[in-house]
Amino acid sequence: MTEHVLIEKAGGVLTLTLNRPEKKNAITAPMYRAIGEAIDRAANDPQVRCVLLLGAGDIFCAGNDLGDFAKVNAGEGEAAARADENPMLGALSRARIPLVAAVQGRAVGVGVTMLLHCDLVFIAEDALLTTPFVNLALVPEAASSMLLPQRIGHVRAFSMLVLGEPVDGRTAAAWGLANAAVPVKDLLARATAAAEQIAQRPRAAVGATKALMIDQAAIAAQMNEEAVYFAQQLASAEAKEAFAAFAERRAPDFSRVA
């Protein structure tokens, strides 16, 4: 486990809080494991009827820790940083327990794609969602290359995934990426109330309903295909230039890459 993921169980709701605010809740390999294991355990815990996902501080999640990605690109670090071995994404995709998220500030990369596996999403009106995978010479993960176009249409998804264009909270709700956009002061209460309402429903019926609504085989297949490209790109010269540019606080110059 890790101190960067807070785990609390009360009233049928398992609350998982990304607790690395000094790094904008960027997710590390140990955090992926902690979240994935907690979600998997919740499936077999009759006292848990809903999982609530939160981010500590002013930002929900800045995405994957780019330092981890850079290490993998250099042949170092934990392979769990790769999408094909990511325990959190696997747990989210196969979860049969309802998932609720509250999003404030910024959500970047996997901080956005994880929301596509949530059943209810509440977002602050002034929040911003960005998926800058291509800007980092990477490709989408978490089956987002399939789920995002299904949710909002190809052209909108392309602008997010390839151009990295941000989407604010109100737009996210209008597009169907969130149930509602609310003032940030009301966000936690709104999401918590929704999770508590789910926890009052019959657990087996809720789980079966969710299972009927999700094509798990298609999601798993898409994640596996994405993982092949992701691993290739993560080890690429393009990614090396992207990570170097990020560390040097400059724009990447992909014309340098043959």
Coordinates of C-alpha atoms in Angstrom, one line a residue:
M1 CA 0.0 0.0 0.0
T2 CA 1.0 3.7 -0.2
E3 CA 0.3 6.8 1.9
H4 CA -0.5 8.5 -1.4
V5 CA -3.9 6.7 -1.6
L6 CA -6.2 7.2 1.4
I7 CA -8.8 4.4 1.9
E8 CA -11.9 4.8 4.0
K9 CA -15.0 2.6 4.3
A10 CA -18.2 3.9 5.9
G11 CA -21.9 3.3 5.3
G12 CA -21.4 1.0 2.4
V13 CA -19.1 3.4 0.5
L14 CA -15.4 2.8 -0.1
T15 CA -13.7 6.1 -0.6
L16 CA -10.3 6.1 -2.4
T17 CA -8.6 9.5 -2.4
L18 CA -5.5 10.3 -4.5
N19 CA -3.4 11.9 -1.8
R20 CA -0.3 13.4 -3.5
P21 CA -1.4 17.1 -3.7
E22 CA 2.2 18.4 -3.7
K23 CA 2.6 16.6 -7.1
K24 CA -1.0 17.4 -8.3
N25 CA -2.0 13.8 -7.5
A26 CA 0.1 12.5 -10.4
I27 CA -0.2 8.7 -10.1
T28 CA 2.8 6.5 -9.5
A29 CA 3.2 2.7 -9.9
P30 CA 2.5 2.1 -6.2
M31 CA -0.6 4.2 -6.4
Y32 CA -1.9 2.3 -9.4
R33 CA -1.4 -0.9 -7.4
A34 CA -3.1 0.4 -4.3
I35 CA -6.2 1.6 -6.2
G36 CA -6.4 -1.5 -8.3
E37 CA -6.2 -3.8 -5.3
A38 CA -8.7 -1.8 -3.3
I39 CA -11.3 -1.9 -6.2
D40 CA -10.7 -5.7 -6.7
R41 CA -11.2 -6.3 -2.9
A42 CA -14.3 -4.3 -2.9
A43 CA -15.9 -6.6 -5.4
N44 CA -15.8 -9.4 -2.8
D45 CA -16.6 -7.3 0.3
P46 CA -20.4 -7.4 1.0
Q47 CA -20.0 -4.3 3.2
V48 CA -19.0 -2.2 0.1
R49 CA -21.7 -1.2 -2.3
C50 CA -20.1 1.7 -4.0
V51 CA -16.6 3.2 -4.6
L52 CA -16.1 6.9 -4.5
L53 CA -13.0 8.3 -6.2
L54 CA -11.6 11.7 -5.0
G55 CA -8.5 13.8 -5.4
A56 CA -7.0 15.7 -2.4
G57 CA -6.3 19.4 -2.7
D58 CA -7.2 21.6 -5.6
I59 CA -6.6 19.2 -8.4
F60 CA -8.2 15.8 -9.1
C61 CA -5.3 14.1 -11.0
A62 CA -2.5 15.4 -13.1
G63 CA -2.2 12.0 -14.9
N64 CA 0.6 9.5 -14.8
D65 CA 3.8 10.7 -13.1
L66 CA 5.9 11.6 -16.1
G67 CA 9.1 10.8 -14.2
D68 CA 8.0 7.2 -14.2
F69 CA 7.3 7.3 -17.9
A70 CA 10.7 8.8 -18.6
K71 CA 12.4 6.1 -16.6
V72 CA 10.6 3.4 -18.6
N73 CA 11.6 5.2 -21.8
A74 CA 15.2 5.0 -20.6
G75 CA 14.9 1.3 -19.8
E76 CA 14.6 1.9 -16.0
G77 CA 11.8 2.0 -13.5
E78 CA 8.7 -0.2 -13.0
A79 CA 7.0 -1.9 -15.9
A80 CA 3.7 -1.3 -14.1
A81 CA 3.9 2.2 -15.5
R82 CA 3.0 0.6 -18.9
A83 CA -0.6 0.5 -19.8
D84 CA -0.6 -3.2 -20.5
E85 CA 0.4 -4.0 -16.9
N86 CA -1.5 -1.3 -15.1
P87 CA -3.5 -2.8 -12.2
M88 CA -5.8 0.2 -11.7
L89 CA -7.0 0.3 -15.3
G90 CA -7.6 -3.5 -15.2
A91 CA -9.6 -3.2 -12.0
L92 CA -11.6 -0.2 -13.3
S93 CA -12.5 -2.1 -16.5
R94 CA -13.7 -5.2 -14.8
A95 CA -15.3 -3.6 -11.8
R96 CA -18.9 -4.7 -11.2
I97 CA -19.3 -2.4 -8.2
P98 CA -20.5 1.1 -9.0
L99 CA -17.8 3.8 -9.3
V100 CA -18.5 7.5 -8.6
A101 CA -16.0 10.3 -9.1
A102 CA -15.8 13.9 -8.0
V103 CA -13.5 16.0 -10.2
Q104 CA -12.1 19.4 -9.3
G105 CA -9.4 21.6 -10.7
R106 CA -7.6 19.7 -13.4
A107 CA -7.9 16.1 -14.7
V108 CA -5.2 15.1 -17.1
G109 CA -4.5 11.9 -19.1
V110 CA -5.4 8.9 -17.1
G111 CA -7.2 11.3 -14.7
V112 CA -9.7 11.7 -17.5
T113 CA -9.7 8.2 -19.1
M114 CA -10.5 6.6 -15.7
L115 CA -13.7 8.6 -15.6
L116 CA -14.9 6.7 -18.7
H117 CA -15.2 3.6 -16.4
C118 CA -17.1 5.4 -13.7
D119 CA -20.9 5.1 -13.5
L120 CA -21.5 8.6 -12.1
V121 CA -19.2 11.6 -12.5
F122 CA -19.7 15.0 -10.9
I123 CA -17.4 17.8 -12.0
A124 CA -16.7 21.3 -10.8
E125 CA -17.9 23.9 -13.2
D126 CA -14.5 25.5 -13.5
A127 CA -12.6 22.1 -13.8
L128 CA -10.6 21.3 -17.0
L129 CA -10.2 17.9 -18.6
T130 CA -7.2 17.3 -20.9
T131 CA -5.9 14.2 -22.6
P132 CA -2.5 15.2 -24.0
F133 CA -1.3 11.7 -25.0
V134 CA -0.2 12.6 -28.5
N135 CA 1.5 15.7 -27.2
L136 CA 3.7 13.3 -25.2
A137 CA 4.2 11.0 -28.2
L138 CA 1.9 8.4 -26.6
V139 CA -1.4 6.9 -27.5
P140 CA -4.7 6.7 -25.4
E141 CA -5.2 4.0 -22.8
A142 CA -7.9 2.6 -20.7
A143 CA -9.9 1.8 -23.8
S144 CA -10.5 5.5 -24.2
S145 CA -9.7 5.3 -28.0
M146 CA -13.1 3.4 -28.1
L147 CA -15.0 4.7 -25.2
L148 CA -14.4 8.4 -25.7
P149 CA -15.7 8.5 -29.3
Q150 CA -18.6 6.4 -28.3
R151 CA -19.4 8.9 -25.6
I152 CA -18.9 12.2 -27.4
G153 CA -18.4 11.5 -31.1
H154 CA -15.3 11.1 -33.2
V155 CA -14.5 14.7 -34.0
R156 CA -14.8 15.8 -30.3
A157 CA -12.8 12.9 -29.2
F158 CA -10.1 13.5 -31.8
S159 CA -9.7 17.1 -30.7
M160 CA -9.2 15.9 -27.1
L161 CA -6.9 13.0 -27.9
V162 CA -4.8 14.3 -30.7
L163 CA -4.9 18.1 -30.2
G164 CA -5.0 17.9 -26.5
E165 CA -7.8 20.5 -26.4
P166 CA -9.2 21.1 -22.9
V167 CA -12.8 20.7 -22.0
D168 CA -14.3 22.6 -19.1
G169 CA -16.7 21.3 -16.5
R170 CA -19.9 22.7 -18.0
T171 CA -18.9 21.4 -21.5
A172 CA -18.0 18.0 -20.0
A173 CA -21.5 17.7 -18.6
A174 CA -23.2 18.9 -21.8
W175 CA -21.2 16.3 -23.8
G176 CA -22.1 13.4 -21.4
L177 CA -18.6 13.1 -19.8
A178 CA -20.2 14.0 -16.4
N179 CA -23.6 13.8 -14.9
A180 CA -23.5 17.3 -13.7
A181 CA -21.3 20.4 -13.4
V182 CA -21.6 22.0 -10.0
P183 CA -19.9 24.8 -8.0
V184 CA -16.7 23.4 -6.5
K185 CA -18.0 24.1 -3.0
D186 CA -20.9 21.7 -3.6
L187 CA -18.9 19.0 -5.4
L188 CA -18.0 16.6 -2.6
A189 CA -21.4 16.7 -1.1
R190 CA -23.1 16.0 -4.4
A191 CA -20.8 13.1 -5.2
T192 CA -21.0 11.7 -1.7
A193 CA -24.8 11.9 -1.7
A194 CA -24.9 10.0 -5.0
A195 CA -22.6 7.3 -3.6
E196 CA -24.7 6.9 -0.5
Q197 CA -27.9 6.6 -2.6
I198 CA -26.3 3.8 -4.6
A199 CA -25.2 2.1 -1.3
Q200 CA -28.9 1.9 -0.3
R201 CA -29.9 -0.1 -3.4
P202 CA -29.8 -3.9 -3.5
R203 CA -26.2 -4.8 -4.2
A204 CA -26.7 -7.8 -6.4
A205 CA -29.3 -6.0 -8.6
V206 CA -27.1 -3.0 -9.0
G207 CA -24.1 -5.1 -9.9
A208 CA -26.1 -7.1 -12.5
T209 CA -27.5 -4.0 -14.0
K210 CA -24.0 -2.5 -14.4
A211 CA -22.7 -5.8 -15.9
L212 CA -25.6 -5.7 -18.5
M213 CA -24.7 -2.2 -19.5
I214 CA -21.0 -2.8 -20.2
D215 CA -19.3 -4.8 -23.0
Q216 CA -16.4 -6.0 -20.9
A217 CA -14.9 -8.2 -23.7
A218 CA -14.8 -5.3 -26.1
I219 CA -13.2 -3.0 -23.5
A220 CA -10.6 -5.6 -22.7
A221 CA -9.8 -6.2 -26.3
Q222 CA -9.4 -2.5 -27.0
M223 CA -7.2 -2.1 -23.9
N224 CA -4.9 -4.9 -25.1
E225 CA -4.6 -3.3 -28.6
E226 CA -3.9 0.1 -27.1
A227 CA -1.2 -1.5 -24.8
V228 CA 0.8 -2.7 -27.8
Y229 CA 1.0 0.8 -29.3
F230 CA 1.5 2.4 -25.9
A231 CA 4.5 0.2 -25.1
Q232 CA 6.0 0.9 -28.5
Q233 CA 5.5 4.7 -28.2
L234 CA 6.7 4.8 -24.6
A235 CA 10.0 3.3 -25.7
S236 CA 10.2 5.5 -28.8
A237 CA 12.5 8.4 -29.7
E238 CA 9.4 10.6 -30.0
A239 CA 8.6 10.0 -26.4
K240 CA 12.2 10.6 -25.4
E241 CA 12.0 14.0 -27.0
A242 CA 8.6 14.7 -25.4
F243 CA 9.8 13.8 -21.9
A244 CA 13.1 15.8 -22.3
A245 CA 11.1 18.8 -23.4
F246 CA 8.8 18.5 -20.4
A247 CA 11.8 18.3 -18.0
E248 CA 13.4 21.3 -19.8
R249 CA 10.2 23.3 -19.8
R250 CA 10.2 23.8 -23.6
A251 CA 8.0 22.8 -26.5
P252 CA 9.0 19.5 -28.0
D253 CA 10.5 19.5 -31.5
F254 CA 9.5 16.3 -33.1
S255 CA 11.3 17.3 -36.3
R256 CA 14.4 16.2 -34.5
V257 CA 13.1 12.6 -34.6
A258 CA 13.8 10.7 -37.7

